[in-house]
Amino acid sequence: MARSPARNSARKAASAPPLPNWPRPDEPERFVASRDQLLEMYRQMVLIRRFEERAGQLYGMGQIGGFCHLYIGQEAVVVGLQAELIKGDSIITGYRDHGHMLACGISSKAVMAELTGRAAGISGGKGGSMHMFSVEHGFFGGHGIVAAQVPLGAGLGFAHKYKNDGHIAVTYFGDGAANQGQVYESFNMAELWKLPVIFVIENNQYAMGTSVNRASSEDQLYRRGESFRVPGLQVDGMDVLAVRGAAKLAVEWVRGGNGPLLLEMKTYRYRGHSMSDPAKYRSRDEVQAMREKSDPIEGLKKLIFDEGHADEAALKAIDRDVRDEVAEAADFALEAPEPALSELHTDVLLGTY
Amino acid sequence: MPQILLPAMSPTMEEGTLAKWLVAVGDTVKPGDVIAEIETDKATMELEADDGGTVTALLVAAGSEGVKVGTPIIIIAGEDEAAAPEPVKKPSPGPSLEEGRGDSLPAPLPGREGSGEGASAASPATAPEAPTGPTRRQTVREALRDAMAEEMRTDAAVFVMGEEVAEYQGAYKVTQGLLEEFGGKRVIDTPITEYGFAGLGTGAAMGGLKPIVEFMTFNFAMQAIDHIINSAAKTLYMSGGQMRCPIVFRGPNGAASRVAAQHSQNYGPWYASVPGLIVIAPYSADDAKGLLKAAIRSPDPVVFLENELLYGQSFDVPEGDHVVPIGKARIVRAGSDVTLVSYSIGVGVALQAAETLAGMGINAEVIDLRTLRPMDTATVLASLKKTNRMVVVEEGWPACGIASEIMAVVMEKGFDDLDAPVLRVTNVDVPLPYAANLEKAALVKAEDVVTAARAVCYR
């Protein structure tokens, strides 16, 4: 059912509520980055883009099996957020997780080798695309059940608070997961116990093939925490500096003991939900328009040029390095051996009984 | 002269403690006045007067324990009735529940590893287990509480969360006194939000803590089973051994008493089918304590299935740091003619049947599996080798149960030792009914075990 624009605007006017009177952070400001910071964010976004493109190719060649969910288009979200975290913070997400791993600094070889199901993969080949973890990097998955990561992430925040270690947890989930009941169970406990958790809704507009408007009675997802007194902010998730500005504010707020915060990142995925998506639910024009007008990498590139931080040659050098890294990761992932058959029986339990 | 009888204040209450009288002989009471505080098996409850009048006698002294349901406890004479005060019986001393909240913070995290690791089930049990040191008589409820308290004292990473575990002192009083000793940071009342807190607890375990998540009953854990299985049980494997999840999910499981279908189900077979989980279902208080301590120390996720009807039963529990190895069955009663295999409340049924069988000249051996996963099939098979006959007793449905699993194992590995087909005695294959007679007919019974044991003995 399509919603008429008239109804949409009427609804907006009627439903813009006064801000509640419980404490909330100020509106975030766009991050002002140094040259090095800009180039590093550019590098990470290009790395995720090229990595995912290559993963898509390997999937097409039958080298990656099962489900494979690409992050192309959403790069600014994780890159902007991760830039404001420190070592020791915890992050967790769903199954569209390759980009998060790369942004956490996990080796692209170990991620790609997991996609091809090899022993050198980050999960030893036992997890695959949707189930990757790196405790060393504070990355707690990689979870295949939609929204399961939300209470798990609240639990990671609970552990930080219990240990009083000053760290925070960031829980990423999509607009589809935002309709699961356990999300609200988590909001409730997180606010009740003032857990240091940033809930990040990566609103890429489609839960598989169902648009937000067709699935969500309150489609302004940043308001979804209000009944639990979890303040929410809506952020342009296609602008890495807007994301990073919001991240800075959110991290300060949460690390400061104010309890959880909800960030709605308005973003867009260019590819299908997974590799087997027929894409009948949206037009090519819509995707094309988003690519042309809002692409996070092109946007940052333009800013770098416009403000004179670097010239084309500097970015080309980054592009080349990234291409080499991804090519190397893909070669590694194709050449690495599969897990030994004896691995079938390991890692079921830690204890001996 | 209207006597007030001690009422049943919970589905399983058979007796209570008259904690305190709030009225004295000669007092006038109005309908609805609170006249006494009664401690049941679950909670401390206030008893109200139904009718007004004058208190003429207190028939049971304050502090009396073990007052049976239906015992006259007070006489309240109507206004027109002549009243002769009766003497109060001598009180028996009993501890009263001191309510309070402790503020003690836990010691720094010691990062202790589970010392329950490494206990191997190499050799089958061949003789009944008996404690060698001093013991004390305890209910299963107290033993479980002590297990948690002892582990919380030695490991600051251990905490308890669940519905009503703190201020209420536990819906079944299993966490009684823990809030007072350990404070609100480590004994945490949750909202009624099973899916959420099971996930939150699992996340906390991934983050380095050792949560004990109490489900008020495992019936409610069906709302949370995704986190128990998909998040807790599988993550170690999916991460190639990186992600630890040392968590205990515990609470009562199986049929209680007259609470009907949605509150009466045995999930043992469900969880025991899942690789990556440890599943424990003890019968006695000593095993409940020793296995819960082992479960808390285990580096793996544990589903710990208790039984409401066993909470109030008393057993001899060894003093000191009593830890029972996970994955070891127990020969509860030695015998030579037939092996009765069971777990949890079914063990009591099997023991009862064994007594009857003894009177018929059939000497039954009773095995308590104690741990359902990993299952100690060696002990089961060793017993079969001795008796050549077996009946499996399970308080649960017949299809795809633990009994079915035991029978399959015996077919695969003990076929040559069988002198008769293995039989199973289980609940009837229906949702548990409410009516007393139907409920009784649906649940596993000792007489059916006797019949089955005689059948496999051809007697």
PDB file of C-alpha atoms in Angstrom, chain B residues 26-27 35 48 61 96 118-119 123 227 293 304 325 331 347 378 433 436:
ATOM      1  CA  GLY B  26      -9.226 -11.086  73.702  1.00  0.00           C
ATOM      2  CA  ASP B  27      -8.685  -8.884  70.637  1.00  0.00           C
ATOM      3  CA  ILE B  35      -4.359 -11.978  61.943  1.00  0.00           C
ATOM      4  CA  GLU B  48      -6.820 -12.414  56.966  1.00  0.00           C
ATOM      5  CA  ALA B  61       2.080 -20.854  68.837  1.00  0.00           C
ATOM      6  CA  SER B  96      12.407 -15.575  61.069  1.00  0.00           C
ATOM      7  CA  GLY B 118      38.318 -31.584  33.620  1.00  0.00           C
ATOM      8  CA  ALA B 119      36.056 -33.894  35.579  1.00  0.00           C
ATOM      9  CA  SER B 123      34.614 -44.975  34.209  1.00  0.00           C
ATOM     10  CA  HIS B 227      18.903 -16.985  23.179  1.00  0.00           C
ATOM     11  CA  LYS B 293      28.188 -25.334  41.948  1.00  0.00           C
ATOM     12  CA  PHE B 304      19.796 -26.425  35.077  1.00  0.00           C
ATOM     13  CA  PRO B 325      31.022 -33.652  38.531  1.00  0.00           C
ATOM     14  CA  ILE B 331      23.439 -45.383  41.278  1.00  0.00           C
ATOM     15  CA  VAL B 347      13.953 -40.882  40.491  1.00  0.00           C
ATOM     16  CA  ALA B 378      28.499 -45.906  30.370  1.00  0.00           C
ATOM     17  CA  PRO B 433      -5.030 -31.560  32.511  1.00  0.00           C
ATOM     18  CA  ALA B 436      -7.163 -33.715  40.035  1.00  0.00           C
TER      19      ALA B 436
END
